[in-house]
mmCIF file of C-alpha atoms in Angstrom:
data_model
loop_
_atom_site.group_PDB
_atom_site.id
_atom_site.type_symbol
_atom_site.label_atom_id
_atom_site.label_comp_id
_atom_site.label_asym_id
_atom_site.label_seq_id
_atom_site.Cartn_x
_atom_site.Cartn_y
_atom_site.Cartn_z
ATOM 1 C CA MET A 5 -25.817 -29.863 22.288
ATOM 2 C CA ALA A 6 -27.296 -28.845 18.909
ATOM 3 C CA TYR A 7 -24.822 -27.531 16.263
ATOM 4 C CA SER A 8 -27.683 -24.454 15.614
ATOM 5 C CA GLN A 9 -27.584 -22.546 19.139
ATOM 6 C CA ILE A 10 -23.656 -21.667 17.445
ATOM 7 C CA ARG A 11 -23.218 -18.298 16.698
ATOM 8 C CA LEU A 12 -20.462 -16.529 14.367
ATOM 9 C CA LYS A 13 -20.949 -13.005 14.523
ATOM 10 C CA ILE A 14 -18.374 -10.426 12.987
ATOM 11 C CA LEU A 15 -18.728 -6.850 15.664
ATOM 12 C CA PRO A 16 -20.351 -3.897 14.552
ATOM 13 C CA THR A 17 -21.365 -4.615 11.342
ATOM 14 C CA VAL A 18 -21.187 -7.338 8.542
ATOM 15 C CA ARG A 19 -20.021 -4.246 6.190
ATOM 16 C CA CYS A 20 -17.100 -1.672 7.429
ATOM 17 C CA LEU A 21 -14.072 -0.454 4.893
ATOM 18 C CA PHE A 22 -11.101 -2.537 4.460
ATOM 19 C CA ASP A 23 -9.590 -0.593 6.907
ATOM 20 C CA LYS A 24 -11.243 -0.467 9.739
ATOM 21 C CA PRO A 25 -10.700 -3.978 12.817
ATOM 22 C CA VAL A 26 -13.928 -5.842 13.541
ATOM 23 C CA GLN A 27 -14.531 -7.856 16.384
ATOM 24 C CA ILE A 28 -15.067 -12.075 15.704
ATOM 25 C CA LYS A 29 -16.855 -13.994 18.230
ATOM 26 C CA VAL A 30 -18.445 -16.696 18.377
ATOM 27 C CA GLU A 31 -20.681 -17.967 20.710
ATOM 28 C CA GLY A 32 -22.609 -22.171 21.717
ATOM 29 C CA LEU A 33 -19.482 -23.791 21.932
ATOM 30 C CA ALA A 34 -19.234 -26.026 24.333
ATOM 31 C CA PRO A 35 -17.429 -25.295 27.022
ATOM 32 C CA HIS A 36 -12.956 -25.212 26.830
ATOM 33 C CA LYS A 37 -14.257 -27.324 23.821
ATOM 34 C CA PRO A 38 -11.575 -26.253 20.808
ATOM 35 C CA VAL A 39 -12.949 -24.655 17.924
ATOM 36 C CA GLU A 40 -10.642 -23.794 14.034
ATOM 37 C CA LEU A 41 -11.152 -19.722 12.241
ATOM 38 C CA ARG A 42 -10.681 -19.675 9.055
ATOM 39 C CA SER A 43 -11.068 -16.889 6.885
ATOM 40 C CA LYS A 44 -10.768 -17.250 3.091
ATOM 41 C CA LEU A 45 -11.362 -14.608 0.149
ATOM 42 C CA VAL A 46 -11.127 -14.461 -3.714
ATOM 43 C CA ASP A 47 -9.315 -11.530 -5.059
ATOM 44 C CA ASP A 48 -10.087 -10.279 -8.481
ATOM 45 C CA LYS A 49 -7.641 -12.395 -10.212
ATOM 46 C CA GLY A 50 -9.970 -15.627 -9.035
ATOM 47 C CA VAL A 51 -6.344 -16.013 -6.253
ATOM 48 C CA THR A 52 -7.904 -17.847 -2.863
ATOM 49 C CA PHE A 53 -6.335 -16.409 -0.099
ATOM 50 C CA LYS A 54 -6.411 -18.052 3.771
ATOM 51 C CA ALA A 55 -5.796 -17.902 6.753
ATOM 52 C CA SER A 56 -6.962 -19.998 10.487
ATOM 53 C CA ALA A 57 -6.331 -19.592 14.132
ATOM 54 C CA LEU A 58 -6.965 -22.035 16.731
ATOM 55 C CA TYR A 59 -9.026 -21.020 19.460
ATOM 56 C CA LYS A 60 -10.454 -22.571 22.942
ATOM 57 C CA ALA A 61 -13.965 -21.754 23.916
ATOM 58 C CA ASP A 62 -14.390 -20.210 27.577
ATOM 59 C CA GLU A 63 -16.426 -21.681 30.869
ATOM 60 C CA SER A 64 -18.840 -19.848 29.163
ATOM 61 C CA GLY A 65 -18.879 -21.624 25.516
ATOM 62 C CA GLN A 66 -17.816 -18.016 24.655
ATOM 63 C CA VAL A 67 -14.493 -17.425 22.045
ATOM 64 C CA ASP A 68 -13.957 -13.583 22.052
ATOM 65 C CA VAL A 69 -11.028 -12.664 19.245
ATOM 66 C CA CYS A 70 -10.508 -9.788 20.531
ATOM 67 C CA ARG A 71 -9.550 -11.048 24.355
ATOM 68 C CA ALA A 72 -8.753 -14.851 23.044
ATOM 69 C CA PRO A 73 -5.551 -15.273 22.177
ATOM 70 C CA SER A 74 -4.961 -18.085 19.228
ATOM 71 C CA LEU A 75 -2.790 -21.535 20.023
ATOM 72 C CA GLY A 76 -1.957 -22.444 16.779
ATOM 73 C CA GLY A 77 -2.428 -21.956 12.479
ATOM 74 C CA SER A 78 -1.537 -18.870 10.592
ATOM 75 C CA PHE A 79 -0.544 -16.313 14.269
ATOM 76 C CA THR A 80 -0.502 -17.776 17.559
ATOM 77 C CA GLY A 81 -1.290 -14.961 20.094
ATOM 78 C CA VAL A 82 -3.655 -11.835 21.038
ATOM 79 C CA ASP A 83 -4.415 -10.606 17.817
ATOM 80 C CA PRO A 84 -7.927 -9.346 16.748
ATOM 81 C CA MET A 85 -7.385 -8.968 13.100
ATOM 82 C CA GLY A 86 -5.083 -11.607 12.538
ATOM 83 C CA LEU A 87 -7.270 -13.586 10.291
ATOM 84 C CA PHE A 88 -7.618 -10.848 7.502
ATOM 85 C CA TRP A 89 -3.243 -9.737 7.530
ATOM 86 C CA ALA A 90 -2.273 -13.786 8.502
ATOM 87 C CA MET A 91 -3.957 -14.159 4.307
ATOM 88 C CA ALA A 92 -1.478 -16.286 2.322
ATOM 89 C CA PRO A 93 -2.284 -16.609 -1.471
ATOM 90 C CA ASP A 94 -3.682 -20.748 -2.888
ATOM 91 C CA THR A 95 -1.041 -19.554 -5.575
ATOM 92 C CA PRO A 96 2.933 -18.916 -4.201
ATOM 93 C CA HIS A 97 3.560 -15.516 -5.347
ATOM 94 C CA SER A 98 0.293 -13.787 -5.123
ATOM 95 C CA LYS A 99 0.461 -10.697 -4.142
ATOM 96 C CA PHE A 100 -4.255 -9.386 -3.500
ATOM 97 C CA LEU A 101 -5.545 -7.499 -6.293
ATOM 98 C CA LYS A 102 -8.782 -5.449 -6.362
ATOM 99 C CA LYS A 103 -9.440 -3.381 -9.610
ATOM 100 C CA THR A 104 -11.907 -1.505 -8.905
ATOM 101 C CA VAL A 105 -13.438 -0.482 -5.683
ATOM 102 C CA LEU A 106 -16.771 -0.560 -6.563
ATOM 103 C CA SER A 107 -17.554 -3.458 -4.630
ATOM 104 C CA PRO A 108 -16.346 -4.791 -2.032
ATOM 105 C CA THR A 109 -13.843 -7.406 -0.839
ATOM 106 C CA LEU A 110 -15.808 -10.330 0.877
ATOM 107 C CA VAL A 111 -13.397 -12.353 3.669
ATOM 108 C CA LYS A 112 -15.597 -15.279 5.046
ATOM 109 C CA ILE A 113 -15.026 -16.760 8.497
ATOM 110 C CA GLU A 114 -16.064 -19.795 9.404
ATOM 111 C CA ALA A 115 -15.124 -22.283 12.695
ATOM 112 C CA VAL A 116 -14.468 -25.467 11.993
ATOM 113 C CA ASN A 117 -14.867 -28.497 14.055
ATOM 114 C CA ARG A 118 -11.410 -29.921 13.878
ATOM 115 C CA GLU A 119 -12.170 -33.257 14.385
ATOM 116 C CA THR A 120 -14.611 -34.203 12.099
ATOM 117 C CA ASP A 121 -14.097 -30.336 9.593
ATOM 118 C CA GLU A 122 -17.664 -29.713 10.129
ATOM 119 C CA VAL A 123 -18.542 -26.461 9.570
ATOM 120 C CA LEU A 124 -20.307 -24.429 13.294
ATOM 121 C CA ALA A 125 -21.451 -21.413 11.704
ATOM 122 C CA SER A 126 -20.046 -18.859 9.404
ATOM 123 C CA GLU A 127 -20.708 -15.466 8.572
ATOM 124 C CA THR A 128 -19.314 -12.892 5.642
ATOM 125 C CA ASN A 129 -17.952 -9.512 6.199
ATOM 126 C CA GLU A 130 -17.752 -6.625 3.831
ATOM 127 C CA ARG A 131 -14.419 -5.111 3.308
ATOM 128 C CA GLY A 132 -15.519 -1.936 1.722
ATOM 129 C CA TYR A 133 -13.633 0.883 0.106
ATOM 130 C CA MET A 134 -15.555 4.241 -0.207
ATOM 131 C CA THR A 135 -18.110 5.176 2.481
ATOM 132 C CA GLU A 136 -21.532 6.626 1.123
ATOM 133 C CA GLY A 137 -21.449 9.863 -0.796
ATOM 134 C CA MET A 138 -18.262 9.447 -2.137
ATOM 135 C CA LYS A 139 -17.385 10.143 -5.791
ATOM 136 C CA ARG A 140 -15.451 7.610 -8.315
ATOM 137 C CA VAL A 141 -14.655 10.148 -11.180
ATOM 138 C CA PRO A 142 -12.068 7.632 -14.199
ATOM 139 C CA VAL A 143 -10.035 10.485 -15.915
ATOM 140 C CA GLN A 144 -9.710 10.238 -19.371
ATOM 141 C CA GLU A 145 -8.362 14.759 -19.634
ATOM 142 C CA GLY A 146 -5.221 14.980 -22.405
ATOM 143 C CA ARG A 147 -2.854 12.234 -21.616
ATOM 144 C CA ILE A 148 -3.753 11.486 -18.078
ATOM 145 C CA ARG A 149 -5.172 8.292 -17.236
ATOM 146 C CA GLY A 150 -6.736 7.613 -13.761
ATOM 147 C CA VAL A 151 -9.245 7.396 -11.413
ATOM 148 C CA LEU A 152 -10.716 10.757 -9.290
ATOM 149 C CA PHE A 153 -12.513 10.118 -5.780
ATOM 150 C CA ILE A 154 -13.909 12.729 -3.833
ATOM 151 C CA PRO A 155 -14.855 12.330 -0.316
ATOM 152 C CA PRO A 156 -18.856 13.215 0.731
ATOM 153 C CA GLY A 157 -19.389 16.536 2.671
ATOM 154 C CA LYS A 158 -18.630 20.187 1.940
ATOM 155 C CA GLY A 159 -15.452 20.651 0.574
ATOM 156 C CA PRO A 160 -12.587 22.362 -1.070
ATOM 157 C CA PHE A 161 -10.361 19.800 0.435
ATOM 158 C CA PRO A 162 -6.502 19.486 -0.002
ATOM 159 C CA GLY A 163 -5.460 17.442 -2.660
ATOM 160 C CA ILE A 164 -3.593 14.560 -3.352
ATOM 161 C CA VAL A 165 -1.715 11.949 -6.893
ATOM 162 C CA ASP A 166 -1.403 8.726 -5.490
ATOM 163 C CA LEU A 167 1.075 6.608 -7.234
ATOM 164 C CA TYR A 168 1.286 3.037 -7.252
ATOM 165 C CA THR A 169 3.900 0.466 -8.165
ATOM 166 C CA PHE A 170 5.823 -0.386 -11.671
ATOM 167 C CA GLY A 171 3.800 -3.487 -12.269
ATOM 168 C CA GLY A 172 0.876 -2.498 -9.917
ATOM 169 C CA VAL A 173 -0.420 0.184 -12.933
ATOM 170 C CA LEU A 174 -2.687 2.442 -10.954
ATOM 171 C CA THR A 175 -4.240 1.256 -7.104
ATOM 172 C CA GLU A 176 -7.814 2.378 -6.099
ATOM 173 C CA PRO A 177 -8.268 0.442 -2.571
ATOM 174 C CA ARG A 178 -4.959 3.110 -1.132
ATOM 175 C CA ALA A 179 -6.506 6.188 -3.193
ATOM 176 C CA SER A 180 -9.760 5.325 -1.999
ATOM 177 C CA LEU A 181 -9.682 4.359 2.085
ATOM 178 C CA LEU A 182 -7.330 8.029 1.473
ATOM 179 C CA ALA A 183 -9.978 10.170 0.261
ATOM 180 C CA ASN A 184 -12.089 8.981 3.246
ATOM 181 C CA LYS A 185 -10.214 10.484 5.484
ATOM 182 C CA GLY A 186 -11.811 14.034 3.754
ATOM 183 C CA PHE A 187 -8.731 14.478 0.851
ATOM 184 C CA VAL A 188 -9.145 14.512 -3.022
ATOM 185 C CA VAL A 189 -7.387 11.857 -4.317
ATOM 186 C CA LEU A 190 -6.526 11.529 -8.072
ATOM 187 C CA ALA A 191 -4.884 7.508 -8.846
ATOM 188 C CA LEU A 192 -3.110 8.109 -11.044
ATOM 189 C CA ALA A 193 -1.747 5.365 -13.688
ATOM 190 C CA TYR A 194 1.853 6.180 -15.825
ATOM 191 C CA PHE A 195 1.935 3.266 -18.222
ATOM 192 C CA GLY A 196 0.389 0.110 -19.178
ATOM 193 C CA TYR A 197 -2.972 1.494 -18.059
ATOM 194 C CA GLN A 198 -5.837 1.752 -20.923
ATOM 195 C CA ASP A 199 -4.230 3.249 -23.832
ATOM 196 C CA LEU A 200 -1.260 4.488 -22.208
ATOM 197 C CA PRO A 201 1.413 2.738 -23.770
ATOM 198 C CA LYS A 202 3.459 -0.693 -22.329
ATOM 199 C CA LYS A 203 6.999 -0.371 -22.848
ATOM 200 C CA PRO A 204 7.038 3.398 -22.567
ATOM 201 C CA LYS A 205 10.940 3.742 -23.800
ATOM 202 C CA ASN A 206 10.955 7.229 -21.492
ATOM 203 C CA LEU A 207 8.784 9.050 -19.217
ATOM 204 C CA ASP A 208 8.647 12.651 -19.427
ATOM 205 C CA LEU A 209 7.493 14.451 -16.463
ATOM 206 C CA GLU A 210 4.870 17.027 -18.316
ATOM 207 C CA TYR A 211 2.411 14.362 -18.237
ATOM 208 C CA PHE A 212 2.808 14.684 -14.221
ATOM 209 C CA GLU A 213 2.677 17.895 -14.680
ATOM 210 C CA GLU A 214 -0.402 17.130 -16.265
ATOM 211 C CA ALA A 215 -1.681 15.687 -13.784
ATOM 212 C CA VAL A 216 -1.107 17.965 -11.087
ATOM 213 C CA ASN A 217 -2.565 20.595 -12.779
ATOM 214 C CA PHE A 218 -5.857 18.307 -13.319
ATOM 215 C CA LEU A 219 -6.399 17.727 -9.407
ATOM 216 C CA ARG A 220 -4.904 21.773 -8.936
ATOM 217 C CA ARG A 221 -7.437 23.185 -10.990
ATOM 218 C CA GLN A 222 -10.603 21.107 -9.717
ATOM 219 C CA PRO A 223 -13.343 23.009 -7.327
ATOM 220 C CA ASP A 224 -13.302 20.403 -4.695
ATOM 221 C CA VAL A 225 -9.605 20.839 -4.408
ATOM 222 C CA LYS A 226 -8.576 23.638 -1.705
ATOM 223 C CA GLY A 227 -5.037 24.697 -1.809
ATOM 224 C CA PRO A 228 -2.032 25.792 -2.333
ATOM 225 C CA GLY A 229 -0.267 23.118 -2.565
ATOM 226 C CA ILE A 230 -1.582 19.308 -3.279
ATOM 227 C CA GLY A 231 0.135 15.926 -1.513
ATOM 228 C CA ILE A 232 2.000 12.977 -3.270
ATOM 229 C CA ILE A 233 2.133 9.267 -2.157
ATOM 230 C CA SER A 234 4.354 7.247 -4.087
ATOM 231 C CA ILE A 235 5.062 3.354 -3.799
ATOM 232 C CA SER A 236 8.957 1.649 -4.191
ATOM 233 C CA HIS A 237 9.112 2.586 -8.638
ATOM 234 C CA SER A 238 6.470 5.003 -8.031
ATOM 235 C CA GLY A 239 9.509 7.450 -5.435
ATOM 236 C CA GLY A 240 11.453 8.351 -8.109
ATOM 237 C CA LEU A 241 8.496 9.615 -9.739
ATOM 238 C CA ALA A 242 7.515 11.243 -6.748
ATOM 239 C CA LEU A 243 10.867 12.852 -5.867
ATOM 240 C CA MET A 244 11.535 13.927 -9.177
ATOM 241 C CA MET A 245 7.415 16.028 -9.437
ATOM 242 C CA SER A 246 9.096 17.638 -5.719
ATOM 243 C CA SER A 247 12.256 19.092 -7.846
ATOM 244 C CA PHE A 248 10.806 20.232 -10.700
ATOM 245 C CA LEU A 249 6.906 21.745 -9.754
ATOM 246 C CA SER A 250 4.861 24.113 -8.251
ATOM 247 C CA GLY A 251 2.661 23.786 -5.867
ATOM 248 C CA ILE A 252 3.860 20.532 -4.687
ATOM 249 C CA SER A 253 3.814 21.178 -0.831
ATOM 250 C CA ALA A 254 4.357 17.389 0.142
ATOM 251 C CA THR A 255 5.574 14.148 -0.642
ATOM 252 C CA VAL A 256 5.186 10.818 0.519
ATOM 253 C CA CYS A 257 7.826 8.098 -0.847
ATOM 254 C CA ILE A 258 7.313 4.678 0.745
ATOM 255 C CA ASN A 259 10.407 1.742 0.042
ATOM 256 C CA ALA A 260 11.727 4.325 -2.841
ATOM 257 C CA CYS A 261 15.139 5.126 -4.304
ATOM 258 C CA ASN A 262 16.647 8.251 -4.774
ATOM 259 C CA ALA A 263 17.989 7.669 -8.252
ATOM 260 C CA ASN A 264 16.156 7.181 -11.595
ATOM 261 C CA THR A 265 15.285 3.242 -11.895
ATOM 262 C CA VAL A 266 14.361 1.207 -15.182
ATOM 263 C CA ILE A 267 12.991 4.032 -17.063
ATOM 264 C CA PRO A 268 15.243 7.607 -18.673
ATOM 265 C CA VAL A 269 12.946 10.055 -16.937
ATOM 266 C CA HIS A 270 12.733 13.484 -19.510
ATOM 267 C CA TYR A 271 11.426 16.903 -18.226
ATOM 268 C CA LYS A 272 12.096 19.355 -20.536
ATOM 269 C CA ASP A 273 15.571 19.707 -22.151
ATOM 270 C CA ILE A 274 16.852 17.353 -19.414
ATOM 271 C CA ILE A 275 17.340 13.591 -18.525
ATOM 272 C CA ILE A 276 18.176 11.910 -16.204
ATOM 273 C CA PRO A 277 19.160 8.077 -16.874
ATOM 274 C CA ALA A 278 17.594 5.284 -15.287
ATOM 275 C CA LEU A 279 20.496 3.293 -12.838
ATOM 276 C CA THR A 280 22.466 -0.320 -14.540
ATOM 277 C CA PRO A 281 22.090 -2.891 -11.600
ATOM 278 C CA VAL A 282 25.124 -4.144 -10.886
ATOM 279 C CA VAL A 283 24.437 -8.138 -11.810
ATOM 280 C CA LYS A 284 26.864 -9.810 -10.204
ATOM 281 C CA ASN A 285 25.348 -8.519 -7.127
ATOM 282 C CA ILE A 286 21.411 -10.126 -8.049
ATOM 283 C CA LYS A 287 21.780 -13.537 -5.399
ATOM 284 C CA ILE A 288 19.314 -16.659 -6.054
ATOM 285 C CA THR A 289 18.065 -18.357 -3.381
ATOM 286 C CA ASP A 290 17.718 -21.571 -1.753
ATOM 287 C CA SER A 291 13.385 -21.430 -3.508
ATOM 288 C CA GLY A 292 14.902 -20.433 -6.090
ATOM 289 C CA LEU A 293 13.600 -17.470 -5.977
ATOM 290 C CA VAL A 294 15.860 -13.589 -7.414
ATOM 291 C CA ASP A 295 17.259 -11.445 -5.073
ATOM 292 C CA ILE A 296 17.512 -7.429 -6.363
ATOM 293 C CA ARG A 297 17.947 -6.213 -3.074
ATOM 294 C CA ASP A 298 21.848 -5.413 -3.884
ATOM 295 C CA ALA A 299 21.605 -4.455 -7.857
ATOM 296 C CA LEU A 300 20.825 -1.363 -7.820
ATOM 297 C CA PRO A 301 24.908 0.423 -7.459
ATOM 298 C CA ASP A 302 25.571 4.032 -4.746
ATOM 299 C CA PRO A 303 23.872 6.225 -7.311
ATOM 300 C CA THR A 304 26.330 9.130 -5.157
ATOM 301 C CA LEU A 305 29.446 7.637 -7.035
ATOM 302 C CA GLU A 306 30.800 9.665 -9.257
ATOM 303 C CA LYS A 307 30.277 7.540 -12.162
ATOM 304 C CA ASN A 308 26.228 7.037 -11.251
ATOM 305 C CA ARG A 309 24.848 11.003 -10.684
ATOM 306 C CA ALA A 310 23.543 11.721 -13.581
ATOM 307 C CA SER A 311 20.234 8.974 -12.340
ATOM 308 C CA LEU A 312 20.009 10.968 -8.672
ATOM 309 C CA PHE A 313 17.131 13.533 -7.863
ATOM 310 C CA PRO A 314 17.887 16.947 -7.392
ATOM 311 C CA ILE A 315 15.287 16.849 -4.814
ATOM 312 C CA GLN A 316 17.562 19.150 -2.713
ATOM 313 C CA ARG A 317 15.448 22.022 -5.508
ATOM 314 C CA SER A 318 12.535 21.205 -3.906
ATOM 315 C CA SER A 319 10.392 22.978 -1.189
ATOM 316 C CA CYS A 320 8.119 20.030 0.172
ATOM 317 C CA GLN A 321 8.075 18.477 3.588
ATOM 318 C CA PHE A 322 9.377 14.714 3.013
ATOM 319 C CA LEU A 323 7.795 11.091 4.809
ATOM 320 C CA PHE A 324 10.290 8.647 3.631
ATOM 321 C CA ALA A 325 9.265 4.832 5.362
ATOM 322 C CA VAL A 326 11.134 2.305 4.770
ATOM 323 C CA SER A 327 11.191 -1.133 5.665
ATOM 324 C CA GLU A 328 14.882 -2.397 6.768
ATOM 325 C CA ASP A 329 13.968 -6.451 4.976
ATOM 326 C CA ASP A 330 12.726 -4.685 2.114
ATOM 327 C CA HIS A 331 14.274 -7.250 -0.845
ATOM 328 C CA ASN A 332 13.242 -5.543 -4.131
ATOM 329 C CA TRP A 333 15.745 -2.731 -3.589
ATOM 330 C CA ASN A 334 18.127 -0.805 -0.458
ATOM 331 C CA SER A 335 15.737 1.400 0.618
ATOM 332 C CA PRO A 336 16.681 2.456 4.450
ATOM 333 C CA PHE A 337 19.987 3.568 2.383
ATOM 334 C CA PHE A 338 18.806 5.246 -0.295
ATOM 335 C CA ALA A 339 16.749 6.850 2.470
ATOM 336 C CA LYS A 340 19.629 8.669 4.148
ATOM 337 C CA GLN A 341 21.001 9.250 0.790
ATOM 338 C CA ALA A 342 18.236 11.381 0.644
ATOM 339 C CA ALA A 343 17.632 13.049 3.841
ATOM 340 C CA ALA A 344 21.792 13.651 3.655
ATOM 341 C CA THR A 345 20.803 15.919 0.041
ATOM 342 C CA LEU A 346 18.023 18.232 1.526
ATOM 343 C CA ARG A 347 20.178 18.453 5.247
ATOM 344 C CA SER A 348 22.928 19.278 2.954
ATOM 345 C CA HIS A 349 21.223 21.624 1.583
ATOM 346 C CA GLY A 350 20.200 23.479 4.322
ATOM 347 C CA LYS A 351 16.715 21.817 4.628
ATOM 348 C CA GLU A 352 15.064 20.146 7.631
ATOM 349 C CA THR A 353 12.431 18.928 5.759
ATOM 350 C CA PHE A 354 11.703 14.988 6.057
ATOM 351 C CA GLN A 355 11.390 13.177 8.295
ATOM 352 C CA VAL A 356 12.775 8.834 7.596
ATOM 353 C CA VAL A 357 10.716 6.410 9.815
ATOM 354 C CA SER A 358 12.239 3.123 9.619
ATOM 355 C CA TYR A 359 10.385 -0.559 10.187
ATOM 356 C CA PRO A 360 12.079 -3.246 11.419
ATOM 357 C CA LYS A 361 11.655 -7.137 9.472
ATOM 358 C CA ALA A 362 8.982 -5.514 7.355
ATOM 359 C CA GLY A 363 8.664 -6.141 3.903
ATOM 360 C CA HIS A 364 8.749 -4.299 0.292
ATOM 361 C CA PHE A 365 5.342 -3.927 0.041
ATOM 362 C CA LEU A 366 3.576 -1.658 3.039
ATOM 363 C CA GLU A 367 0.278 -1.306 1.798
ATOM 364 C CA ILE A 368 -3.632 -0.402 3.386
ATOM 365 C CA PRO A 369 -4.296 -1.481 7.099
ATOM 366 C CA TYR A 370 -5.301 -5.370 7.526
ATOM 367 C CA MET A 371 -3.743 -6.223 4.127
ATOM 368 C CA SER A 372 -1.602 -9.654 3.695
ATOM 369 C CA ASN A 373 1.800 -9.313 2.770
ATOM 370 C CA CYS A 374 3.349 -9.998 -0.501
ATOM 371 C CA PRO A 375 7.142 -11.833 0.043
ATOM 372 C CA SER A 376 7.458 -13.194 -2.854
ATOM 373 C CA GLY A 377 6.338 -12.602 -6.270
ATOM 374 C CA PHE A 378 6.515 -11.055 -9.903
ATOM 375 C CA HIS A 379 8.761 -8.279 -10.774
ATOM 376 C CA GLY A 380 7.301 -6.523 -13.657
ATOM 377 C CA ALA A 381 11.182 -4.776 -14.257
ATOM 378 C CA VAL A 382 12.852 -8.741 -13.769
ATOM 379 C CA GLY A 383 10.337 -9.947 -15.524
ATOM 380 C CA SER A 384 10.485 -13.104 -12.766
ATOM 381 C CA ASN A 385 9.470 -13.849 -9.837
ATOM 382 C CA VAL A 386 11.546 -12.037 -6.519
ATOM 383 C CA VAL A 387 11.877 -11.857 -2.928
ATOM 384 C CA PHE A 388 9.292 -9.019 -1.433
ATOM 385 C CA GLY A 389 10.564 -9.561 2.157
ATOM 386 C CA GLY A 390 9.068 -9.190 5.678
ATOM 387 C CA GLU A 391 7.407 -10.567 7.842
ATOM 388 C CA PRO A 392 3.486 -10.916 8.372
ATOM 389 C CA LYS A 393 3.457 -10.035 11.591
ATOM 390 C CA ALA A 394 5.576 -7.310 11.638
ATOM 391 C CA ASN A 395 4.086 -6.146 7.786
ATOM 392 C CA ALA A 396 0.957 -5.547 9.254
ATOM 393 C CA GLU A 397 1.752 -4.077 12.109
ATOM 394 C CA ALA A 398 3.951 -1.246 9.452
ATOM 395 C CA GLN A 399 0.981 -0.636 7.621
ATOM 396 C CA LEU A 400 -1.120 0.319 10.286
ATOM 397 C CA ASP A 401 1.539 2.749 11.585
ATOM 398 C CA LEU A 402 2.493 4.039 8.842
ATOM 399 C CA TRP A 403 -2.073 4.704 7.396
ATOM 400 C CA GLU A 404 -1.502 7.232 10.459
ATOM 401 C CA ARG A 405 1.298 8.035 9.936
ATOM 402 C CA VAL A 406 0.310 9.516 6.785
ATOM 403 C CA GLN A 407 -2.706 10.606 7.171
ATOM 404 C CA GLU A 408 -0.876 12.607 9.825
ATOM 405 C CA PHE A 409 1.089 14.004 7.619
ATOM 406 C CA PHE A 410 -0.647 15.203 4.804
ATOM 407 C CA LYS A 411 -3.278 16.746 7.974
ATOM 408 C CA SER A 412 -0.466 18.998 8.592
ATOM 409 C CA HIS A 413 1.234 20.256 5.778
ATOM 410 C CA LEU A 414 -1.698 20.273 3.502
ATOM 411 C CA ASP A 415 -4.477 21.596 5.314
ATOM 412 C CA LYS A 416 -2.992 24.211 7.623
ATOM 413 C CA ASN A 417 -5.929 26.335 7.023
ATOM 414 C CA THR A 418 -8.985 25.129 8.977
ATOM 415 C CA HIS A 419 -10.464 25.506 11.290
#
């Protein structure tokens, strides 16, 4: 049979948003013939990410990834999006980087003859971030640095501040994809971006207050309150903002700590010092990676209490998402403490959702897991944890929950 009849299709179309699933089909193969499917992308750092899976054509010479199981490779079993979430970097300890969302992420899918390594058919999936008509506005307003995403259509929309990881500066992918759902989202950097200080001695809550006020002033943003989405180190800043600033209605903390870490935070005459890590609790794994999971002491002990964020002062709703295989720190323990603090002050204003086997980075759907990588505060590669499939399932579940949470607490007065 001539190879020219073999076709690889990406359905419904080759172009889609990054958080949308696609269907991959191969047609024109010899019946029951094995075929390998490979996926590949190159990120903005030039790192290549790849996955592969072995399939067997049915009696009509077709492979439909939505129905056929992978028999081996990066994942096994029926998984329509396995070739995306199971991607791993060629360069170890690399995290997928997308600097700006003005261009899509290109994922090349190939059908390959395993015996000869010959490419039988290929197609490229363009995974974009912004719906038609969305505005992306770089922000340099006073001290504030970031990027504002405004969805198309008739506003006003609920507003959200998006804070990212310590080393990640800001995340345009999450902010833009969230904006597609009908929110105005400000991806806010807080150091090491443009002209912001690279190594600040402390962080001022006034900076974040300025950002909240800026967002609330936007004509496209409806009130009364706004939301915050945060992950890792910025989860603490989200808790600090929720404790001291007015106008915050809903706060998402993904794998956060209930006490301040790394850099002291100042607000007016209040100083919240950073917890001091317990060095003897740091382990080195067999492969030579640093494991800092148990490095932070219990923040509720008398000597550490100055570092606790006074979240009993907050008036917003909280969604704490925690991964049980988080090796950056013990986020389930910290979320439990945060919940207990709120409850002991008569506030049932929180939900905690826990993901077994997921790692520190719960990102947007179909983004591959980063089980280890460079840690900005530690200065070396550390374990972040997470089994790829469990992490992928957690990301999918959390993405729906986050939208639901913000819609129910920020969008009360729509039809």
